[in-house]
């Protein structure tokens, strides 16, 4: 351990022996740069090859040496977590599938010491993968004690991985010495993200200007925005903007995979482009069809088109052109040659972009390209769109390192890549709280004092730390949500009240539904659906039928209508329609009724399947686990009956109990808990 008189917190640098042998000088220089920033370091060569041993070492450092974070460089064992999908934002997969795909690669194993796991086995094909099950007696919420980050070089054809690692660490050391200031931020919105809601984009830009002081108000400060539909092919503009040497932070919302950012979509702009798009679509359908003759006949009969619309479907040159055009909608690892991303911190708000356990992954490519990107945040599996990725991000302008900021809001799949100790200069005008996040973590008196801050993200941090110390309660949080002038503070208060989930959640939801900040209203809409309370039907309907309500908010409010009996919904909808004949249009209103009738019929079919004494495993596998997503209150009684039925297979009852466990916000929660305790 290297000790500095001014250093009060500690960072562990963990690496494998081969990485240290080949890039040891660069690792030592990186270590020294952290110490020059006022933090102790501990170098740990992983000689165990097992996550349990490393976790024990990190926990000891946490208890005895004020460990604040761990940087995992190279071939460090990967914990593949099972039976914990409720700790992800969206990932739900049948765990009988391939374990590599149905487990979640997660460093919460290393940075949340309260979580409890049982070891299962190492993977036969990939011995660096270690499978764990989350224990039933573990906490079932994530609250990271430290931060962690991965520095894993992707497999790039023709490149020396250790030369890339050395070059990356040298880049980090150089940029750390420059004391970078956040004065240029880029926000990108990709195709289909948050239902392409422009109000969501507008409000995020508005909030970011509050979080990063100076954006849009001071000379020399820039806030830039790119929407995917600025161009037919957005990739060139996107890459050019990301290559601006002055760019500091890039917040990227889009869909993704482990090896690509899905940025754009085919754009129809005029009659000719509409024809071109439809012909390309039909050619693609024909190529994918098992019976191209039958498929062509079906389209001709249904749409009255001619054979000429399919011309060239199997022509090699036209196939190549179609494929190239489709690929141009994405930025993939194959497109990285010559690309020099400059944002020091990149947020990949997308599925799978942070999949460091794949042999090649787009998040890693950003780090190891030439350019100035040194730290990123991304997901190892799919992720939910309706989250708050920018929560407290203004702390970065206050000198808080990326790791200490990010650990406040982690899911099982969310990870930092690169140098999590990287910090921008403190230009906030307020004291830097970077060390206090670790050293004052258990001091509610200190955080109660910070609650007086007039800066939204500082006040939000104080609320979060008070919550972690059980020193702020739902009544106070509700009062803050109802009265604070900052939308960021109001959203943080609501977020924490949702974690507490007591009797004050319902009024908090109603308040959120009427908030002018789109993201807070959207979070309220998402949560009111999970409550499933019929008492909320009328206020929900008033907001749903308001012509100014955004498309993404209504996406969630539409699901609330499925939580109540169709007759109750229809009566309320018809009464509202009588008072408001202008909106929605009659066509849209009838379409809504029809879709809810379909949902009712589908639900009734599912209820009948569950009630069948001879329902097969296959039937039940489709019907019961689906409620992990839906959490439909009308399904609760039949699920509880099934759970109590001792004539059912034990495995089926266990699946039912697990599914009911997802009803954590439902007004039926007390009934579910009582039933589980009785069996």
XYZ file of C-alpha atoms in Angstrom:
679
model
C 0.000 0.000 0.000
C 1.242 3.486 -0.876
C 0.290 6.039 1.794
C 0.102 9.796 1.360
C -0.361 12.151 4.285
C -3.329 13.772 2.539
C -4.898 10.505 1.414
C -7.856 9.344 3.436
C -9.538 6.920 1.073
C -8.183 3.925 -0.764
C -8.496 2.534 -4.303
C -7.673 -1.098 -5.076
C -6.072 -1.816 -8.446
C -6.651 -5.481 -9.221
C -4.989 -7.191 -12.161
C -3.784 -10.576 -13.344
C -0.114 -11.537 -13.364
C 0.252 -11.527 -17.159
C -1.242 -8.047 -17.556
C 1.116 -6.772 -14.875
C 4.083 -8.480 -16.498
C 3.352 -6.956 -19.917
C 1.977 -3.542 -18.874
C 3.361 -3.184 -15.361
C 5.104 0.140 -15.946
C 1.877 1.693 -17.250
C -0.107 0.245 -14.336
C 2.391 1.712 -11.861
C 2.220 5.108 -13.586
C -1.579 4.952 -13.405
C -1.346 4.033 -9.746
C 0.939 6.981 -9.080
C -1.440 9.380 -10.835
C -4.264 8.278 -8.515
C -2.050 8.885 -5.495
C -1.115 12.322 -6.787
C -4.839 13.049 -6.767
C -4.919 12.422 -3.012
C -6.028 8.803 -2.694
C -4.200 5.772 -1.381
C -3.761 2.788 -3.679
C -3.381 -0.931 -3.150
C -2.086 -3.129 -5.959
C -3.521 -6.642 -5.892
C -2.289 -9.345 -8.262
C -5.083 -11.878 -8.567
C -3.373 -15.149 -7.683
C -6.589 -16.846 -6.588
C -8.582 -16.919 -9.815
C -11.775 -17.071 -7.783
C -14.277 -14.280 -7.036
C -14.783 -15.317 -3.394
C -11.136 -14.729 -2.507
C -11.013 -11.352 -4.210
C -14.265 -10.246 -2.599
C -12.905 -11.136 0.845
C -9.771 -9.057 0.214
C -11.807 -6.063 -0.952
C -14.127 -6.324 2.039
C -11.142 -6.303 4.396
C -9.848 -3.140 2.722
C -13.307 -1.610 3.030
C -13.468 -2.318 6.760
C -9.906 -1.365 7.633
C -8.549 1.046 5.019
C -11.481 3.195 3.816
C -11.675 1.461 0.444
C -13.757 3.601 -1.898
C -13.376 1.675 -5.158
C -11.760 -1.134 -7.131
C -10.353 -0.991 -10.663
C -10.318 -4.464 -12.242
C -7.733 -4.644 -15.029
C -7.451 -7.532 -17.464
C -8.379 -11.118 -16.682
C -10.146 -10.759 -13.334
C -12.760 -13.468 -12.489
C -16.320 -12.658 -13.535
C -19.282 -13.402 -11.279
C -22.256 -14.630 -13.336
C -25.305 -14.055 -11.164
C -28.433 -16.208 -11.229
C -31.789 -15.987 -9.437
C -31.496 -12.207 -9.218
C -33.323 -10.893 -12.268
C -35.444 -8.693 -9.990
C -32.280 -6.655 -9.361
C -31.982 -5.810 -13.061
C -33.952 -3.053 -14.737
C -35.389 -5.241 -17.509
C -33.586 -8.581 -17.976
C -35.911 -11.582 -17.770
C -34.865 -14.882 -19.308
C -35.768 -18.490 -18.663
C -32.864 -19.787 -16.590
C -33.105 -23.196 -18.239
C -31.494 -21.516 -21.265
C -27.732 -21.490 -21.802
C -26.226 -20.303 -18.523
C -23.880 -17.916 -20.327
C -26.923 -16.091 -21.697
C -29.392 -16.486 -18.815
C -26.973 -15.303 -16.101
C -25.985 -11.672 -15.538
C -22.304 -10.749 -15.517
C -22.215 -8.407 -12.542
C -19.589 -6.722 -10.415
C -22.190 -6.071 -7.744
C -20.543 -9.216 -6.391
C -17.460 -7.094 -5.684
C -18.936 -3.712 -4.736
C -22.068 -4.470 -2.678
C -20.880 -6.395 0.365
C -24.363 -6.833 1.845
C -25.538 -9.076 -0.975
C -25.182 -12.775 -0.144
C -24.409 -15.463 -2.706
C -23.821 -19.201 -2.886
C -21.245 -20.521 -5.321
C -22.507 -22.958 -7.957
C -19.674 -23.734 -10.370
C -17.217 -22.418 -12.941
C -18.161 -22.551 -16.601
C -16.663 -25.491 -18.481
C -15.941 -23.529 -21.664
C -15.021 -20.224 -20.038
C -13.370 -20.952 -16.688
C -13.243 -17.231 -15.889
C -17.046 -17.280 -15.557
C -18.153 -18.235 -12.042
C -21.847 -18.891 -11.443
C -23.533 -17.780 -8.221
C -27.076 -17.807 -6.924
C -28.405 -14.893 -4.895
C -29.427 -16.313 -1.541
C -32.980 -16.017 -0.260
C -31.702 -14.445 2.975
C -29.715 -11.797 1.088
C -30.905 -8.205 0.855
C -32.907 -7.895 -2.339
C -31.962 -4.334 -3.175
C -28.651 -2.963 -4.411
C -26.749 -0.416 -2.336
C -23.104 -0.322 -3.398
C -20.548 0.151 -0.639
C -17.752 0.933 -3.094
C -17.537 1.509 -6.828
C -15.937 -0.867 -9.290
C -14.830 -0.586 -12.882
C -13.515 -2.902 -15.590
C -10.568 -2.239 -17.887
C -10.813 -5.142 -20.341
C -9.165 -4.936 -23.761
C -11.444 -6.207 -26.568
C -10.138 -8.795 -29.009
C -9.193 -6.690 -32.032
C -7.784 -8.480 -35.048
C -4.110 -7.688 -35.611
C -3.746 -5.674 -32.387
C -1.530 -6.450 -29.400
C -3.866 -6.364 -26.392
C -1.104 -5.371 -23.973
C 0.079 -2.573 -26.245
C -3.515 -1.330 -26.265
C -3.715 -1.584 -22.476
C -0.469 0.338 -22.066
C -1.571 3.055 -24.500
C -4.912 3.401 -22.723
C -3.328 3.781 -19.273
C -0.887 6.348 -20.637
C -3.859 8.275 -22.029
C -5.537 8.173 -18.611
C -2.433 9.500 -16.866
C -2.153 12.334 -19.396
C -5.782 13.406 -19.057
C -5.805 13.150 -15.271
C -2.966 15.672 -15.178
C -4.903 18.166 -17.304
C -7.619 18.795 -14.697
C -10.373 18.812 -17.321
C -13.370 21.135 -16.930
C -16.905 20.167 -17.998
C -17.852 22.909 -20.427
C -19.112 20.905 -23.406
C -21.814 18.226 -23.248
C -23.480 16.252 -26.040
C -26.907 14.631 -25.731
C -27.874 12.088 -28.399
C -31.310 10.497 -28.827
C -31.510 7.383 -30.982
C -34.330 5.804 -32.930
C -37.297 4.590 -30.902
C -35.863 5.611 -27.556
C -38.591 6.595 -25.076
C -41.134 6.310 -27.894
C -39.352 9.168 -29.725
C -40.962 11.560 -27.244
C -39.733 15.059 -28.041
C -41.026 16.334 -24.701
C -38.792 13.783 -22.968
C -35.802 15.085 -24.928
C -36.716 18.728 -24.246
C -37.056 18.201 -20.517
C -33.819 16.229 -20.280
C -31.956 19.060 -22.006
C -33.611 21.523 -19.622
C -32.595 19.433 -16.598
C -29.003 18.972 -17.796
C -28.616 22.744 -18.061
C -29.518 22.926 -14.384
C -27.158 20.099 -13.454
C -24.159 21.492 -15.364
C -23.773 25.164 -14.476
C -22.857 27.412 -17.381
C -24.362 25.350 -20.194
C -26.297 27.730 -22.386
C -25.639 30.695 -20.081
C -21.882 31.385 -20.067
C -19.572 32.102 -23.022
C -17.409 29.100 -23.868
C -19.902 26.567 -22.483
C -21.717 24.399 -25.039
C -24.663 22.060 -24.824
C -25.340 20.179 -28.060
C -28.180 17.885 -29.056
C -28.515 15.430 -31.942
C -31.666 13.483 -32.730
C -31.405 10.403 -34.917
C -33.688 11.881 -37.586
C -31.512 14.912 -38.345
C -30.235 12.945 -41.358
C -31.282 9.909 -43.355
C -28.078 8.261 -42.087
C -27.115 9.818 -38.760
C -23.848 7.935 -38.223
C -21.484 10.408 -39.982
C -22.875 13.373 -38.034
C -22.767 11.390 -34.789
C -19.152 10.289 -35.284
C -18.073 13.812 -36.228
C -19.692 15.310 -33.128
C -18.149 12.637 -30.899
C -14.737 13.424 -32.427
C -14.752 17.054 -31.276
C -11.569 17.455 -29.151
C -13.366 19.838 -26.769
C -16.146 17.383 -25.893
C -16.212 16.415 -22.212
C -19.364 14.369 -21.561
C -21.523 12.426 -24.024
C -24.923 11.094 -22.941
C -26.098 8.581 -25.521
C -29.645 7.200 -25.480
C -30.231 4.502 -28.080
C -30.777 0.796 -28.502
C -27.761 -1.464 -28.590
C -26.069 -4.841 -28.631
C -22.680 -5.976 -27.398
C -20.975 -4.961 -30.644
C -23.091 -2.081 -31.969
C -24.861 1.154 -31.173
C -28.228 1.175 -32.935
C -28.413 4.861 -33.778
C -30.895 5.442 -36.584
C -33.644 3.998 -38.728
C -34.737 4.207 -42.327
C -36.234 7.628 -42.934
C -39.104 8.218 -45.337
C -38.919 11.700 -46.848
C -41.116 12.002 -49.883
C -42.813 9.633 -52.303
C -39.689 8.137 -53.865
C -38.060 7.331 -50.535
C -41.328 5.720 -49.420
C -41.294 3.481 -52.492
C -37.606 2.654 -51.957
C -38.187 1.786 -48.311
C -41.157 -0.485 -49.041
C -39.339 -2.309 -51.834
C -36.308 -2.854 -49.612
C -38.585 -4.130 -46.847
C -40.302 -6.594 -49.198
C -36.996 -7.840 -50.587
C -35.816 -8.484 -47.052
C -38.963 -10.395 -46.141
C -38.557 -12.537 -49.227
C -34.928 -13.364 -48.397
C -35.863 -14.434 -44.870
C -38.846 -16.502 -45.954
C -38.736 -20.294 -46.002
C -41.195 -20.273 -48.918
C -40.542 -17.160 -50.998
C -43.237 -18.000 -53.549
C -45.956 -18.232 -50.899
C -44.727 -15.103 -49.107
C -44.761 -13.091 -52.323
C -48.276 -14.288 -53.131
C -49.531 -13.281 -49.666
C -48.213 -9.715 -50.002
C -49.553 -9.334 -53.545
C -52.995 -10.538 -52.454
C -53.143 -8.420 -49.286
C -51.782 -5.120 -50.624
C -52.607 -5.274 -54.334
C -48.994 -4.817 -55.424
C -47.303 -6.385 -58.426
C -44.396 -8.756 -58.810
C -42.109 -5.831 -59.703
C -42.048 -4.700 -56.056
C -39.898 -7.742 -55.246
C -37.476 -7.275 -58.140
C -33.854 -7.910 -57.226
C -34.563 -9.733 -53.965
C -31.940 -12.348 -54.766
C -29.645 -10.239 -56.922
C -26.212 -10.269 -55.182
C -25.490 -6.596 -55.847
C -28.900 -5.382 -54.671
C -28.615 -7.650 -51.636
C -25.237 -6.085 -50.849
C -26.668 -2.565 -51.200
C -29.632 -3.381 -48.950
C -27.316 -4.877 -46.353
C -24.959 -1.891 -46.451
C -27.825 0.561 -46.054
C -29.227 -1.373 -43.103
C -25.782 -1.490 -41.475
C -25.386 2.278 -41.921
C -28.095 2.785 -39.302
C -25.683 1.426 -36.663
C -22.189 2.121 -35.403
C -20.557 -1.266 -34.939
C -17.105 -2.506 -33.986
C -16.390 -2.904 -37.712
C -16.817 0.872 -38.145
C -14.254 1.935 -35.545
C -11.215 2.302 -37.818
C -10.176 5.953 -37.801
C -12.825 6.917 -35.240
C -11.422 9.017 -32.383
C -14.105 9.570 -29.709
C -13.110 12.546 -27.576
C -15.634 12.680 -24.727
C -13.760 11.922 -21.530
C -16.879 10.284 -20.109
C -19.388 8.435 -22.296
C -22.731 7.176 -21.006
C -24.093 4.268 -23.048
C -27.757 4.271 -22.063
C -28.378 1.157 -24.137
C -28.643 -2.604 -23.934
C -25.462 -4.715 -23.881
C -22.983 -1.944 -24.856
C -21.063 -2.569 -21.619
C -20.681 -6.341 -22.111
C -17.038 -6.566 -21.028
C -17.305 -10.357 -20.795
C -17.713 -10.698 -24.581
C -14.549 -11.091 -26.653
C -15.337 -7.782 -28.374
C -17.689 -5.077 -27.132
C -18.493 -1.567 -28.269
C -17.966 0.060 -24.866
C -14.421 -1.265 -24.714
C -13.688 -0.066 -28.223
C -14.323 3.524 -27.129
C -11.710 3.243 -24.388
C -9.001 1.708 -26.537
C -9.449 3.877 -29.632
C -7.202 6.854 -30.150
C -8.967 9.854 -28.693
C -9.706 11.001 -25.165
C -12.384 8.661 -23.806
C -11.164 7.278 -20.478
C -14.324 6.169 -18.680
C -17.754 4.957 -19.742
C -20.907 3.497 -18.266
C -22.845 0.682 -19.921
C -24.960 -2.413 -19.382
C -23.970 -6.073 -19.602
C -27.496 -7.197 -20.585
C -30.629 -5.445 -21.795
C -31.850 -2.462 -19.816
C -35.003 -0.470 -19.228
C -35.584 2.770 -21.119
C -37.616 4.403 -18.365
C -34.848 5.044 -15.871
C -33.068 8.166 -14.636
C -29.582 7.788 -16.121
C -28.631 11.415 -15.374
C -29.424 11.152 -11.656
C -27.062 13.516 -9.772
C -24.734 13.746 -12.787
C -24.055 17.381 -11.885
C -21.836 16.067 -9.076
C -19.202 15.462 -11.763
C -18.899 19.223 -12.217
C -18.307 19.435 -8.478
C -15.156 17.311 -8.658
C -16.762 14.013 -7.600
C -15.069 11.129 -9.397
C -17.142 9.096 -11.835
C -17.113 6.055 -9.550
C -18.419 7.843 -6.466
C -21.175 9.410 -8.559
C -22.156 6.201 -10.356
C -22.343 3.962 -7.285
C -25.391 5.905 -6.082
C -27.614 4.380 -8.738
C -26.599 0.889 -9.815
C -28.537 -2.099 -11.101
C -27.248 -5.639 -11.476
C -26.300 -5.024 -15.116
C -24.937 -1.475 -14.965
C -21.136 -1.150 -15.034
C -18.341 1.347 -15.290
C -15.638 0.775 -17.879
C -12.217 2.371 -17.635
C -10.886 4.729 -14.982
C -13.664 5.170 -12.427
C -11.368 7.389 -10.325
C -11.358 10.014 -13.091
C -12.661 13.365 -11.854
C -13.275 16.651 -13.605
C -12.222 19.927 -12.010
C -14.551 21.326 -9.359
C -16.086 24.419 -10.954
C -19.330 24.284 -8.980
C -18.404 26.945 -6.436
C -19.250 24.469 -3.658
C -16.928 22.226 -1.616
C -16.060 18.919 -3.289
C -17.835 16.011 -1.601
C -15.844 13.239 -3.281
C -14.104 11.932 -0.151
C -17.128 12.657 2.033
C -19.199 10.174 0.047
C -16.956 7.482 1.546
C -15.707 8.976 4.808
C -19.022 10.494 5.917
C -21.152 7.663 4.522
C -22.472 6.674 7.965
C -22.785 10.222 9.357
C -26.397 11.417 8.991
C -25.623 14.638 10.875
C -23.212 15.657 8.107
C -25.740 14.873 5.374
C -28.548 16.643 7.219
C -26.381 19.770 7.033
C -25.915 19.287 3.273
C -29.680 19.139 2.854
C -29.674 22.934 3.102
C -27.833 23.161 -0.244
C -29.519 25.225 -2.931
C -27.935 23.097 -5.684
C -30.313 20.372 -6.831
C -27.848 17.491 -7.176
C -26.102 18.303 -3.889
C -29.446 18.290 -2.095
C -30.355 15.046 -3.861
C -27.093 13.478 -2.702
C -27.848 14.529 0.868
C -31.298 12.944 0.652
C -29.840 9.730 -0.760
C -27.237 9.470 2.015
C -29.854 10.180 4.676
C -31.999 7.426 3.181
C -29.058 5.021 3.329
C -28.738 5.837 7.025
C -32.491 5.447 7.656
C -32.453 9.104 8.689
C -35.133 10.471 6.373
C -38.675 9.160 6.175
C -41.460 9.033 3.650
C -43.432 11.916 5.174
C -40.495 14.308 4.819
C -39.738 13.057 1.319
C -43.348 13.588 0.281
C -43.245 17.130 1.650
C -40.055 17.828 -0.322
C -41.607 16.427 -3.486
C -44.680 18.604 -3.029
C -42.810 21.841 -2.335
C -39.278 21.975 -3.749
C -38.717 24.257 -6.727
C -36.101 21.955 -8.303
C -37.446 19.173 -10.535
C -34.277 17.202 -9.771
C -34.939 17.315 -6.032
C -38.612 16.446 -6.515
C -37.686 13.422 -8.623
C -35.096 12.273 -6.075
C -37.672 12.547 -3.291
C -40.100 10.449 -5.324
C -37.390 7.913 -6.185
C -36.561 7.402 -2.516
C -40.212 7.186 -1.508
C -40.620 4.434 -4.077
C -37.790 2.549 -2.374
C -39.523 2.922 0.992
C -42.904 1.996 -0.553
C -45.135 2.625 2.457
C -48.484 4.405 2.731
C -46.992 7.647 1.395
C -46.183 6.122 -1.980
C -49.747 6.509 -3.256
C -49.934 10.290 -2.630
C -46.393 10.596 -3.992
C -47.522 8.888 -7.201
C -50.555 11.157 -7.547
C -48.336 14.184 -7.057
C -45.854 12.888 -9.637
C -48.600 12.363 -12.201
C -49.368 16.086 -12.072
C -45.758 17.301 -12.096
C -44.599 19.461 -14.990
C -41.261 17.611 -15.266
C -41.794 14.898 -17.879
C -39.472 12.309 -16.339
C -41.100 12.631 -12.916
C -44.544 12.337 -14.479
C -43.331 9.312 -16.448
C -41.951 7.639 -13.320
C -45.275 8.290 -11.647
C -47.084 6.705 -14.595
C -44.851 3.643 -14.467
C -45.407 3.277 -10.722
C -49.165 3.819 -10.721
C -49.414 0.838 -13.043
C -47.485 -1.279 -10.541
C -49.805 -0.209 -7.721
C -52.804 -1.613 -9.602
C -55.278 0.240 -7.377
C -58.708 0.817 -8.942
C -59.067 4.015 -6.878
C -56.499 5.602 -9.191
C -58.447 4.900 -12.384
C -60.194 8.261 -12.717
C -57.156 10.518 -12.098
C -55.160 8.343 -14.488
C -57.855 8.628 -17.142
C -57.911 12.421 -16.889
C -54.175 12.548 -17.582
C -54.284 9.877 -20.297
C -56.951 11.778 -22.253
C -55.217 15.141 -21.850
C -54.010 16.072 -25.373
C -50.754 17.485 -23.955
C -49.716 14.272 -22.172
C -46.605 12.814 -23.793
C -46.594 9.592 -25.757
C -44.205 7.870 -23.340
C -46.253 8.766 -20.258
C -49.357 7.420 -21.973
C -47.439 4.268 -22.882
C -47.434 3.433 -19.168
C -50.849 4.865 -18.316
C -52.423 2.643 -20.971
C -51.250 -0.369 -18.934
C -53.066 0.942 -15.844
C -56.372 0.287 -17.609
C -55.505 -3.423 -17.749
C -55.216 -3.523 -13.960
C -58.952 -3.038 -13.421
C -61.979 -5.024 -14.661
C -62.861 -4.057 -18.209
C -66.383 -3.047 -17.187
C -64.967 -0.521 -14.699
C -62.623 0.886 -17.319
C -65.326 1.114 -19.988
C -67.791 2.888 -17.687
C -65.180 5.451 -16.650
C -63.990 5.914 -20.236
C -67.495 6.461 -21.607
C -68.280 8.960 -18.845
C -65.094 10.861 -19.629
C -65.844 10.714 -23.342
C -69.241 12.307 -22.799
C -67.551 15.305 -21.174
C -64.696 15.550 -23.700
C -65.825 14.685 -27.248
C -62.949 16.442 -29.044
C -60.045 14.353 -27.773
C -59.101 11.650 -28.385
C -60.469 11.314 -31.882
C -63.293 8.838 -32.265
C -61.015 6.525 -34.227
C -58.396 6.508 -31.478
C -60.996 6.117 -28.751
C -62.528 3.071 -30.419
C -59.055 1.618 -30.998
C -58.356 1.980 -27.266
C -61.581 0.165 -26.367
C -60.767 -2.602 -28.826
C -57.230 -3.046 -27.483
C -58.515 -3.257 -23.894
C -61.097 -5.828 -24.963
C -58.282 -7.868 -26.478
C -56.290 -7.553 -23.249
C -59.334 -8.673 -21.252
C -59.813 -11.740 -23.443
C -56.132 -12.618 -23.248
C -56.156 -12.259 -19.463
C -59.259 -14.448 -19.190
C -57.519 -17.133 -21.224
C -54.516 -16.976 -18.910
C -56.740 -17.195 -15.844
C -58.389 -20.286 -17.316
C -55.032 -21.939 -17.970
C -53.844 -21.391 -14.401
C -57.132 -22.706 -13.013
C -56.942 -25.923 -15.073
C -56.099 -28.859 -12.786
C -54.216 -30.551 -15.627
C -52.346 -27.518 -16.976
C -49.015 -28.603 -18.437
C -45.613 -27.253 -17.452
C -45.295 -25.705 -20.901
C -48.617 -23.856 -20.588
C -47.795 -22.554 -17.133
C -44.271 -21.483 -18.135
C -45.804 -19.040 -20.587
C -48.590 -17.735 -18.369
C -47.284 -17.429 -14.806
C -43.791 -15.891 -15.274
C -45.311 -13.312 -17.644
C -46.696 -11.585 -14.546
C -43.176 -10.628 -13.512
C -43.573 -7.916 -16.144
C -47.303 -7.289 -15.869
C -47.897 -7.659 -12.109
C -51.596 -7.556 -12.954
C -53.745 -7.168 -9.858
C -56.567 -9.175 -11.437
C -54.260 -12.184 -11.660
C -53.353 -12.110 -7.970
C -56.235 -14.205 -6.615
C -55.814 -17.083 -9.051
C -52.049 -17.069 -8.465
C -52.582 -17.163 -4.698
C -55.031 -20.050 -5.083
C -52.495 -21.902 -7.212
C -49.777 -21.214 -4.643
C -51.856 -22.732 -1.823
C -52.880 -25.797 -3.862
C -50.779 -28.674 -2.513
C -51.871 -30.906 -5.398
C -49.781 -28.805 -7.789
C -46.157 -29.649 -8.492
C -43.676 -28.109 -6.081
C -41.697 -26.576 -8.952
C -44.840 -24.903 -10.291
C -45.710 -23.478 -6.880
C -42.159 -22.185 -6.437
C -42.395 -20.412 -9.799
C -45.704 -18.913 -8.692
C -44.230 -17.701 -5.397
C -41.285 -16.157 -7.234
C -43.661 -14.420 -9.636
C -45.775 -13.026 -6.805
C -42.572 -11.671 -5.298
C -42.462 -9.143 -8.138
C -45.714 -7.540 -6.885
C -43.660 -5.385 -4.512
C -45.673 -2.188 -5.127
C -49.099 -3.771 -5.611
C -52.003 -2.907 -3.337
C -52.277 -6.718 -2.971
C -48.808 -6.930 -1.427
C -50.059 -7.611 2.119
C -52.228 -10.510 0.893
C -49.283 -11.977 -0.991
C -46.930 -11.730 1.985
C -49.521 -13.335 4.274
C -50.091 -16.220 1.861
C -46.371 -16.895 1.505
C -45.969 -16.967 5.280
C -48.836 -19.428 5.648
C -47.501 -22.107 3.307
